[in-house]
Coordinates of C-alpha atoms in Angstrom, one line a residue:
X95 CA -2.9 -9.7 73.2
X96 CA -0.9 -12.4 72.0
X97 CA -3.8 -14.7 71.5
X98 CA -5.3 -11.9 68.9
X99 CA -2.0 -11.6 67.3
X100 CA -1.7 -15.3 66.5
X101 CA -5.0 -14.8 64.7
X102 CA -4.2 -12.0 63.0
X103 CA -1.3 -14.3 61.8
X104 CA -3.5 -17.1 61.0
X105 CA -6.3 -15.0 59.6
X106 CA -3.6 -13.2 56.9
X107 CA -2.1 -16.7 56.3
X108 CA -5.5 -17.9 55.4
X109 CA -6.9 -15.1 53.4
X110 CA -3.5 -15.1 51.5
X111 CA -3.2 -19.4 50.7
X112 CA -7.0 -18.9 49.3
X113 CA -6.3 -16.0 47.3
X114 CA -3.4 -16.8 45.7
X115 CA -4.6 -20.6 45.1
X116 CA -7.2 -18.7 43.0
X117 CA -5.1 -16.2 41.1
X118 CA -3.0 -18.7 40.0
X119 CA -5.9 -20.6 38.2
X120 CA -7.1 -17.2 36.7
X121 CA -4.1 -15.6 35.6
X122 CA -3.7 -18.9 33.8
X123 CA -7.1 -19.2 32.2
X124 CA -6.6 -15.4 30.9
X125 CA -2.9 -15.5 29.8
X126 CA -1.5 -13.5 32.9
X127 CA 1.8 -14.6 33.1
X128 CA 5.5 -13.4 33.2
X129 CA 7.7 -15.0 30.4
X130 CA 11.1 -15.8 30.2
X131 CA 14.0 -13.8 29.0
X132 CA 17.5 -12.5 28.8
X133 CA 17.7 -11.2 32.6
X134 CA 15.2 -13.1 34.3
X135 CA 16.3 -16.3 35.9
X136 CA 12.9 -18.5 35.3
X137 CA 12.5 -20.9 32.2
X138 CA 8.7 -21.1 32.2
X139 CA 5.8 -19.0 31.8
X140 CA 4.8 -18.4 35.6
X141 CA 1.8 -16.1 36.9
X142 CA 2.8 -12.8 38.5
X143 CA 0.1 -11.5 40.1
X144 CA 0.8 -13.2 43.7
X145 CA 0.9 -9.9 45.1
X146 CA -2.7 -9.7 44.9
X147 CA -3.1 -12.5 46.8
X148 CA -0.7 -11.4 49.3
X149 CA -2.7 -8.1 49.7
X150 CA -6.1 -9.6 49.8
X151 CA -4.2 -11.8 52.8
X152 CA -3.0 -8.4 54.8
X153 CA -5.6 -6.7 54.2
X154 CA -8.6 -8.5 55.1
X155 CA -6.5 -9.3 58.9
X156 CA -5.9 -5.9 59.4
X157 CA -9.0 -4.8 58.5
X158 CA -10.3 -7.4 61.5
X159 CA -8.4 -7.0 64.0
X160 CA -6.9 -3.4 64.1
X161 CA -8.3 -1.4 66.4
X162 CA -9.6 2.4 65.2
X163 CA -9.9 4.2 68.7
X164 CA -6.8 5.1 69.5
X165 CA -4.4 5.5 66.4
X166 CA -7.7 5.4 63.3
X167 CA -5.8 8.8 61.9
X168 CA -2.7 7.2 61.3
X169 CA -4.4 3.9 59.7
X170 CA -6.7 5.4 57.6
X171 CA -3.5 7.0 56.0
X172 CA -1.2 4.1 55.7
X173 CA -4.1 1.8 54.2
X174 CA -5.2 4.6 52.0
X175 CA -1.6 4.4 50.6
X176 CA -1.4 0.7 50.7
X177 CA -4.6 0.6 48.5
X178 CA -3.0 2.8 45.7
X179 CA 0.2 1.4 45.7
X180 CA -1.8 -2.2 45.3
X181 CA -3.1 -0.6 42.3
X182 CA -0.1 0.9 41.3
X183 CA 1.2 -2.4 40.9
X184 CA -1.3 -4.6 39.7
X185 CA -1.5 -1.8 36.7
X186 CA 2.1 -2.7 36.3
X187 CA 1.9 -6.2 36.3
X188 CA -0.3 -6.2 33.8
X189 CA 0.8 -3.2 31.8
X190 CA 4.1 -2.2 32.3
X191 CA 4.2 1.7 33.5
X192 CA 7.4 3.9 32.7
X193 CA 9.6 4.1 35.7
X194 CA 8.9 8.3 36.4
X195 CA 5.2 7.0 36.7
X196 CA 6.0 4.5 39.5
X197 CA 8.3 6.7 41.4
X198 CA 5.5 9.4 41.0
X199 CA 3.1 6.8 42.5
X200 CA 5.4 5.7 45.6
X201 CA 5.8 9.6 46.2
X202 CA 2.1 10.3 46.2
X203 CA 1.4 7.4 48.8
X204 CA 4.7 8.3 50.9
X205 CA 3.0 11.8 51.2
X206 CA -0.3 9.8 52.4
X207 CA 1.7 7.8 55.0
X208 CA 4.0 11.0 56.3
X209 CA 1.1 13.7 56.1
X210 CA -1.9 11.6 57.0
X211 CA -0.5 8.2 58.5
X212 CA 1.9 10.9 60.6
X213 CA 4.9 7.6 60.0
X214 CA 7.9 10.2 59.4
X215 CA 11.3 10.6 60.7
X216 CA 12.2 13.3 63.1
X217 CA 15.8 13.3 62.9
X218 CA 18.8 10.9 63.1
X219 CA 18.0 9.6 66.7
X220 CA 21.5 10.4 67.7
X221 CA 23.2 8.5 64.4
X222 CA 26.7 10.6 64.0
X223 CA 25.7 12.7 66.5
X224 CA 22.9 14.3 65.3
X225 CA 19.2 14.1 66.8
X226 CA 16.4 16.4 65.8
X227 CA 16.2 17.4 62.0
X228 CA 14.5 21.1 61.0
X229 CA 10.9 19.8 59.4
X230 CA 12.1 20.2 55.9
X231 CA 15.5 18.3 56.3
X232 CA 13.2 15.3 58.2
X233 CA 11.0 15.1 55.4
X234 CA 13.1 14.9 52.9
X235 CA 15.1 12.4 55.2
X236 CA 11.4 10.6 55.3
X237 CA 10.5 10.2 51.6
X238 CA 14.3 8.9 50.8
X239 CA 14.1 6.4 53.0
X240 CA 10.7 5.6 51.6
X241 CA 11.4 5.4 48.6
X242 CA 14.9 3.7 49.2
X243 CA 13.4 0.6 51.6
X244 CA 10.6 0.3 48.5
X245 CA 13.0 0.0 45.9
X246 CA 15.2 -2.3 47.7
X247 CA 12.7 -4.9 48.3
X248 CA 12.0 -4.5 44.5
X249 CA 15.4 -5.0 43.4
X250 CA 15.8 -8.1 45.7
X251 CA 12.7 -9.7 44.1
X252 CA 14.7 -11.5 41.5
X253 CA 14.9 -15.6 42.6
X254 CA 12.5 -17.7 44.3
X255 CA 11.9 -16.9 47.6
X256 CA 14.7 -14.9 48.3
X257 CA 11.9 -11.5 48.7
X258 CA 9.6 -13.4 50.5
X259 CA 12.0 -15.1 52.6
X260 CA 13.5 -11.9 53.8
X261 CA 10.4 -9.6 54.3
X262 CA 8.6 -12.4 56.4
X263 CA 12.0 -12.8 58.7
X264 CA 11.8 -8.9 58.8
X265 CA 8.1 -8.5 59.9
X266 CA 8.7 -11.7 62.0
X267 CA 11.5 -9.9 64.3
X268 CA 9.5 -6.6 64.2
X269 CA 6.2 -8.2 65.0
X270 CA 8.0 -9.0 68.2
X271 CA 9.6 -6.3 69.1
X272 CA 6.5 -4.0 68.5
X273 CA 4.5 -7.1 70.8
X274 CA 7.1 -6.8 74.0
X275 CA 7.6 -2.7 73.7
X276 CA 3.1 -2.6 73.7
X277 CA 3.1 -0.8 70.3
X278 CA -0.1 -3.1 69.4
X279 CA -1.1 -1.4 65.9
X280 CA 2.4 -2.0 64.6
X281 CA 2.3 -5.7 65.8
X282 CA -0.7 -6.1 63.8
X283 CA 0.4 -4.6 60.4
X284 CA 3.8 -6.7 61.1
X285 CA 2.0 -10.1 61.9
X286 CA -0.7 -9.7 59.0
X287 CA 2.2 -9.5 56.3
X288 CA 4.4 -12.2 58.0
X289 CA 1.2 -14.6 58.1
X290 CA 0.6 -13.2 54.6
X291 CA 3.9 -13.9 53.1
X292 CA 3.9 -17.0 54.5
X293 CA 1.3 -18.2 52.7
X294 CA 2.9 -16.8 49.4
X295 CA 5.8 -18.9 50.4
X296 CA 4.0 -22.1 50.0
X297 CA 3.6 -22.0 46.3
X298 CA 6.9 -19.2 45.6
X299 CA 9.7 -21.0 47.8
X300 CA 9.8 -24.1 45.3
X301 CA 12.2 -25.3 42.2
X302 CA 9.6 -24.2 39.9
X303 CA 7.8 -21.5 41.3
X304 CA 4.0 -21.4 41.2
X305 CA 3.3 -18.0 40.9
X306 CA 5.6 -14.5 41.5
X307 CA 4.9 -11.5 43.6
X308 CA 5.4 -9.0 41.1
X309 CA 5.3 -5.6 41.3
X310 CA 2.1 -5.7 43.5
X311 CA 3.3 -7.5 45.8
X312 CA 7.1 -6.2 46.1
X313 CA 5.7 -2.6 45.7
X314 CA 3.0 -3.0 49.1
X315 CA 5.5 -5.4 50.6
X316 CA 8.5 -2.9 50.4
X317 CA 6.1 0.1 51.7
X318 CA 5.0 -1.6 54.5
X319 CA 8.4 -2.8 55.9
X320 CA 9.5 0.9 55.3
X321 CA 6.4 2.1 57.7
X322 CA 7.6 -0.5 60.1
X323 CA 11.0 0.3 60.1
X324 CA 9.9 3.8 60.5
X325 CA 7.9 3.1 63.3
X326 CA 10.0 1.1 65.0
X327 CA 12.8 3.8 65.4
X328 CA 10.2 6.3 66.4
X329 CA 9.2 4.1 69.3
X330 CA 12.3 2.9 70.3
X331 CA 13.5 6.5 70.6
X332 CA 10.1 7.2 72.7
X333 CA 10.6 4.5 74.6
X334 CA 14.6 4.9 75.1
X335 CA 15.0 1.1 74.5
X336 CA 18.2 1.6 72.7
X337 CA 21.2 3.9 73.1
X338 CA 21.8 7.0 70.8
X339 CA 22.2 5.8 66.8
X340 CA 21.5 2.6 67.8
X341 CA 17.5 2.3 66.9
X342 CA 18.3 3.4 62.7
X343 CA 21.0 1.0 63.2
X344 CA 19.1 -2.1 64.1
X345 CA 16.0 -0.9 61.7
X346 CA 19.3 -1.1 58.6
X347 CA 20.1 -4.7 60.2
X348 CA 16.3 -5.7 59.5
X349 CA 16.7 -4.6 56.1
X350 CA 20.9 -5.6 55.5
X351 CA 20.2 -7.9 52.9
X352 CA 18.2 -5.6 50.3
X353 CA 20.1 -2.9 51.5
X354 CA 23.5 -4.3 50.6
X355 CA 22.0 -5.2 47.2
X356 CA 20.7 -1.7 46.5
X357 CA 24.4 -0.1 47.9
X358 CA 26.4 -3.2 46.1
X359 CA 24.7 -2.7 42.8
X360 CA 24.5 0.8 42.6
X361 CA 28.5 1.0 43.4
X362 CA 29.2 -1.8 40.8
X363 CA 27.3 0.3 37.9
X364 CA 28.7 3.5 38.8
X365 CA 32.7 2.2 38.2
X366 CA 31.6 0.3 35.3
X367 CA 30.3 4.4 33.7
X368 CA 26.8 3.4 33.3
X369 CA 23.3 4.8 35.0
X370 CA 23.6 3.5 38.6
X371 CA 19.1 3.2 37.7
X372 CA 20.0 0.8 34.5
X373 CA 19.2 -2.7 34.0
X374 CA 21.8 -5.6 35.1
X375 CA 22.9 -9.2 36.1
X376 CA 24.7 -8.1 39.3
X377 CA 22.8 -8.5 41.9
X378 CA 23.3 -11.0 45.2
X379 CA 21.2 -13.8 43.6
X380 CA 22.6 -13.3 40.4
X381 CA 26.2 -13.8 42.0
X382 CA 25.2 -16.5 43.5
X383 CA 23.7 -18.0 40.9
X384 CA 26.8 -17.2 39.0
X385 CA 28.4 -19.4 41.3
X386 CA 26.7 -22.7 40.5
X387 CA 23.7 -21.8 43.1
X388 CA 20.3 -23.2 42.5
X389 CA 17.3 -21.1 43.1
X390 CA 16.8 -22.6 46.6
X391 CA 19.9 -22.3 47.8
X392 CA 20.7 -19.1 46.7
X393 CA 17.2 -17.9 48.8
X394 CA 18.7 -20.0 51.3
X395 CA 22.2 -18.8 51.4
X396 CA 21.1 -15.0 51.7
X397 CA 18.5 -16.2 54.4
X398 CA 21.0 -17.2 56.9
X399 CA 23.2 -14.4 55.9
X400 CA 20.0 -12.3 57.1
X401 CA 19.5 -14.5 60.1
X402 CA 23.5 -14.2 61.4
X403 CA 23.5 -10.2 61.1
X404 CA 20.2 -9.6 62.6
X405 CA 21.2 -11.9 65.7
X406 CA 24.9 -10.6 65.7
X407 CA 23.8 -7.2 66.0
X408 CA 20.8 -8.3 68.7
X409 CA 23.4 -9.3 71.1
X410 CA 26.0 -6.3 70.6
X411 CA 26.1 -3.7 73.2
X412 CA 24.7 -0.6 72.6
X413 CA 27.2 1.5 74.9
X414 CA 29.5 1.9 72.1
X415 CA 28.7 4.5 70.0
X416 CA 27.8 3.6 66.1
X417 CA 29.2 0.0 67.1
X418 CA 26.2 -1.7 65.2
X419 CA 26.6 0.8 61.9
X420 CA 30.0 -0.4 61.8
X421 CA 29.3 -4.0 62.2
X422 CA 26.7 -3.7 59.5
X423 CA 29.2 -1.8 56.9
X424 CA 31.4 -4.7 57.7
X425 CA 28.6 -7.7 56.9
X426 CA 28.0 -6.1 53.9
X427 CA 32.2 -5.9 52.9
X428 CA 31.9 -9.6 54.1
X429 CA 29.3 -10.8 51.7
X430 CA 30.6 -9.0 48.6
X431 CA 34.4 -10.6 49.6
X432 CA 32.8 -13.7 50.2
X433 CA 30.5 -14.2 46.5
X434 CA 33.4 -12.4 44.7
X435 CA 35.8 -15.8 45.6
X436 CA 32.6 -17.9 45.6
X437 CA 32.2 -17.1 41.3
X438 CA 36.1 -16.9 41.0
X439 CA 36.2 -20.1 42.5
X440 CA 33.4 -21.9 40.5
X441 CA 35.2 -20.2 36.8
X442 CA 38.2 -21.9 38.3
X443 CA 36.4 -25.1 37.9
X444 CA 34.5 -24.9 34.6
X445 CA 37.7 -24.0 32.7
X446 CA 38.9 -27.1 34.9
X447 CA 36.7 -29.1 33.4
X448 CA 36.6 -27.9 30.4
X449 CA 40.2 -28.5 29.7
X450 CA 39.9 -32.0 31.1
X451 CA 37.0 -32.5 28.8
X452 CA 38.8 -31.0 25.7
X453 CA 42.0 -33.4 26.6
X454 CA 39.7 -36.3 26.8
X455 CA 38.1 -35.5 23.0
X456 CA 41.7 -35.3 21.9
X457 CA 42.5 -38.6 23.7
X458 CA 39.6 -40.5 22.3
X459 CA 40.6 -39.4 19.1
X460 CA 44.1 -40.0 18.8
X461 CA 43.2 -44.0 19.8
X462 CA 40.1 -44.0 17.6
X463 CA 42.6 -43.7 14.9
X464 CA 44.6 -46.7 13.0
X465 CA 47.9 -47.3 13.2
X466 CA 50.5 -45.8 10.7
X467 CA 51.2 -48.7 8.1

């Protein structure tokens, strides 16, 4: 088994690194590229359509090495939705759709993954108390969560790197999991987008990026680590590997970094009296970039944030009841405390050197001119 995972890793990475190498000399040639403005943080027309190399990547793994005899209903219904979310996105990569079209198209391909793929949640798995949900209440449980982990990713998606970065950590530590707990058609979705991402990272995780995910990829990415997720807390439940509450716990830890941006920003707009949904500068990365934070280490910064909560909460026990929810709440107070001083602190010095730099001018000028007769 863990010899045909490594392939599947390999075979993803591969399938992605060729792809992508090829979009990026065709989006060029025909024009396809993402151009700077106001709240985008690149200087330079760059090629969006990475995505589709990342999908070609997945996909053509999956399609490999999965294995159709025991769980072929539930595939057929997540790759059904992959494909039109892949669409979904290109469209709007190329032609920007409204945003009631795009949360009518995650909607349509959630339905494909809950009804036909069967990836739903039944309940709350014992978070605040409460186990099994009645069918309507888990389903509409299902589809926010969906369409919350999808979004999130999105929204994240704004430096280079930083998505990537997260989502192949993510898929890394689920790959894992699913490989020790013998859930074998989870480990190969997980290890096809990790070896896929990676591959993305080569030419994204750079000073100058050489091409974006866009929407393709951010759209597929953010569904897929939401059908992971999914599937992990079904299974550990199943399985009993974790104590009551703590399985949707440790599936949030996977996910704290986007999470905390989606929660952070949403808070932020709603005291400032605008639409929670509207357009803004206040994300992590912008914060930190705020701060006097390059591209790389911003990604970077926010990576081993990632890397500290997920193994903090690994090694907490899980005989304490919502101990890992309230460690997580408590990251996420930790990084908003901690970039609020970190921009405070770099204003402090640009007015510092600013004034120096306006005394100097006056300096210079007083002794550039000649002495009173």
């Amino acid at each position: 088994m863990y010899y045909q995972l490594a392939l599947v890793f390999v075979c993803a990475a591969l399938g992605a690194w060729v792809s992508i190498s090829a979009v990026i000399r065709l989006a060029r040639e025909k024009g396809l590229l993402d151009y700077p403005d106001v709240r985008k943080t690149h200087f330079i027309q760059t090629p969006t359509l990475g995505g589709v190399g990342i999908f070609i990547g997945f996909i053509l793994s999956f399609t490999i090495f999965s294995t159709y005899d025991t769980n072929g209903h539930q595939l057929l219904g997540i790759i059904a939705a992959v494909i039109f979310l892949f669409f979904t996105g290109t469209k709007d990569d190329l032609v920007p759709l409204p945003p009631l079209k795009k949360l009518l198209a995650q909607l349509f391909a959630i339905c494909l993954a809950t009804f036909k793929g069967n990836v739903w949640l039944h309940g709350l798995y014992g978070l605040w108390g409460i186990d099994a949900l009645p069918p309507v209440l888990a389903y509409t449980l299902t589809f926010f969560v969906y369409v919350v982990i999808i979004n999130a990713v999105n929204l994240i998606d704004g430096i280079n790197g930083l998505a990537g970065s997260l989502v192949f950590i993510g898929t890394l530590y689920l790959g894992f999991w699913f490989t020790i707990h013998d859930v074998q058609y989870l480990a190969v979705i997980s290890f096809a987008v990790s070896g896929s991402v990676l591959a993305f990272l080569y030419f994204n995780f750079r000073t100058q990026a050489q091409v974006f995910m866009g929407d393709t990829g951010s759209l597929v990415l953010g569904f897929l680590l939401a059908v992971l997720c999914i599937g992990f807390i079904e299974h550990a439940h199943q399985q009993q590997v974790y104590s009551p509450g703590v399985a949707p716990a440790m599936a949030m830890a996977v996910l704290a970094v986007p999470l905390i941006d989606t929660v952070r920003v949403f808070i932020i707009r709603v005291m400032n009296k605008r639409s929670p949904f509207s357009g803004d500068r206040n994300h992590l990365h912008h914060s930190l970039l705020n701060a006097g934070f390059s591209h790389l280490q911003a990604s970077g910064f926010l990576l081993v944030f990632q890397l500290l909560v997920l193994s903090s909460m690994s090694f907490l026990p899980d005989n304490a009841m919502h101990i890992h929810l309230y460690a997580l709440i408590f990251w996420g107070i930790v990084l908003h405390l901690l970039l609020a001083s970190l921009e405070k602190r770099h204003r402090l010095l640009i007015r510092q050197q600013s004034a120096a730099s306006q005394q100097k001018t006056k300096h210079q000028k007083a002794s550039s001119q000649p002495p009173a007769a």
